[in-house]
Amino acid sequence: MAHSGINILFAGNNFGRLMAGLWNSIWIAAVSLVIGLIVGTIFGVLRTSNSKILRLILRLYLEFFRIVPTVVLLYLVYYILPELFHINWSASWMAVLAFAMWVAAEFSDIVRGALQSVPESQREAGLALGLSKVQLFRYVLIPQAFKLELPAMINLATRVIKTTSLLLIISVMEVINVGQQIIEANNQQYPTGVFWVYGFIFILYFVLDYPLSAWAKSITNKQK
Amino acid sequence: MSEEILKVENLNKYYGDWQVLHDINFDLKKGEVLTLLGPSGSGKSTLLRTLNGLEDYKDGAIYFHGKKIDPNPKTWQALRQKIGMVFQSYDLFPNLTVMENILLAPVKVQHRNEADVKKEAQELLARVEMQDYAKAYPRELSGGQKQRVAIVRALAMNPEIMLFDEITASLDPEMVRGVQEIVENLSQRDHMTMIIVTHQMNFAEKIADQVLFLENGKILENTPGKEFFEKPKTKRAQEFLESMDF
């Protein structure tokens, strides 16, 4: 058969399967980001608090997620949590849990940095108007910090999307996993299929991540 | 004698081992304009900031309407609604429009009706000739315009006392007069009780009912304004006035 390997992308429902895999990657990334960014904002605010103990705990939390490779983290969550706590979630939700904790850690540091670069005089002006601490964060500090943290936040989102490619190790049916199955099923017939499948997956990731990356860059340039 | 609003008694403040305020005593009556004068680093701004809880103090007491202030964050938060403050660097919130800056505290802190406050804010803006800028963001305004808005933002809380911390020090010379006139007008028309830290001697001379002259964190003189500028009691104040050359 002298067919070009490109055919395997469209043979049977392969295209649909790849897209379903991509959708899995997207929703896991999106849900993890939403949860992680909210929790990360709270942690970031708490990291500016006066309590040394609280700051230390959150700092250790951050360092843990920075030091442990994501692969190890996924294994820990997937194999050890169910044993320890008798949690019986699907692999996808385990992935969301792991990613959300990771995003929360990374984002807490971004939020802390941004909050600390809002001028002290803004805090004092808010206090002088009688704002409570919560109101001060809600109306004055967090909105100003948000502008500063936006590029880093978008870059974090692109990293999360890319990292969903690791989810095949815990058997989530994401796009790489599906691609791998297609390649293996057609290896005899189309030895060049691997290039087409991974080439196509490359394009999918590029289409997802490039606009985000370009957006972050344009914001950074504008803020200069 | 008119009613005493604020009284400071034996106030001492330290930064570590360094004493920044020494045994400060004075009182402030309703409608009075008190001006804090003295060389840079004399503790004027620190004293002013102590009066609305932005700085804490080691010992001594501050009384508001004869009642001793319990210096904890909750008390200060409530009191700050009655003691407005305007800063040298304006410090409008850049994420909010002029109107949102003004409405924030009356609506969120004092829980007043937004429409009422908005109407009041419009009137106040008109008074400082900023009525056309309600929807503008701070970055679109000049320094003088920002400072006018900052004054309106503090006034919108209906405070009993206004604290002004070198509010014209960062302004271009041609903007200074306009802002000073607003403060003068507040005193003359509204009989607002004010404490002013300034390095503008002609402004101080014009507006001060009473002058506190500070050096190295100590009050060297507490003299009626007219008298202070005509013949100050201390030699130090005399030298200070001569050096200011106004």
PDB file of C-alpha atoms in Angstrom, chain A residues 18-32 92 99 160-165 167 172-177 205 208:
ATOM      1  CA  LEU A  18      -8.228  12.803  18.549  1.00  0.00           C
ATOM      2  CA  MET A  19     -10.588  15.727  19.001  1.00  0.00           C
ATOM      3  CA  ALA A  20     -12.251  14.051  21.975  1.00  0.00           C
ATOM      4  CA  GLY A  21      -8.783  13.546  23.443  1.00  0.00           C
ATOM      5  CA  LEU A  22      -8.003  17.186  22.867  1.00  0.00           C
ATOM      6  CA  TRP A  23     -11.261  18.160  24.553  1.00  0.00           C
ATOM      7  CA  ASN A  24     -10.251  16.081  27.578  1.00  0.00           C
ATOM      8  CA  SER A  25      -6.957  17.973  27.751  1.00  0.00           C
ATOM      9  CA  ILE A  26      -8.767  21.299  27.444  1.00  0.00           C
ATOM     10  CA  TRP A  27     -11.408  20.774  30.105  1.00  0.00           C
ATOM     11  CA  ILE A  28      -8.955  19.300  32.591  1.00  0.00           C
ATOM     12  CA  ALA A  29      -6.648  22.295  32.066  1.00  0.00           C
ATOM     13  CA  ALA A  30      -9.544  24.768  32.269  1.00  0.00           C
ATOM     14  CA  VAL A  31     -11.134  23.362  35.429  1.00  0.00           C
ATOM     15  CA  SER A  32      -7.727  23.030  37.129  1.00  0.00           C
ATOM     16  CA  SER A  92      -9.486  12.816  34.912  1.00  0.00           C
ATOM     17  CA  PHE A  99      -3.112  20.252  38.607  1.00  0.00           C
ATOM     18  CA  VAL A 160      -0.822  23.732  32.291  1.00  0.00           C
ATOM     19  CA  ILE A 161      -2.176  23.021  28.804  1.00  0.00           C
ATOM     20  CA  LYS A 162       1.183  21.644  27.689  1.00  0.00           C
ATOM     21  CA  THR A 163       1.526  19.544  30.812  1.00  0.00           C
ATOM     22  CA  THR A 164      -1.792  17.777  30.175  1.00  0.00           C
ATOM     23  CA  SER A 165       0.320  15.703  27.735  1.00  0.00           C
ATOM     24  CA  LEU A 167      -1.724  12.641  31.745  1.00  0.00           C
ATOM     25  CA  VAL A 172      -6.423   9.718  30.987  1.00  0.00           C
ATOM     26  CA  MET A 173      -7.707   9.562  27.416  1.00  0.00           C
ATOM     27  CA  GLU A 174      -6.139  12.800  26.373  1.00  0.00           C
ATOM     28  CA  VAL A 175      -4.851  13.622  22.931  1.00  0.00           C
ATOM     29  CA  ILE A 176      -1.377  12.014  23.221  1.00  0.00           C
ATOM     30  CA  ASN A 177      -2.843   8.813  24.584  1.00  0.00           C
ATOM     31  CA  TYR A 205      -1.039  22.297  20.892  1.00  0.00           C
ATOM     32  CA  LEU A 208      -4.069  26.289  21.717  1.00  0.00           C
TER      33      LEU A 208
END
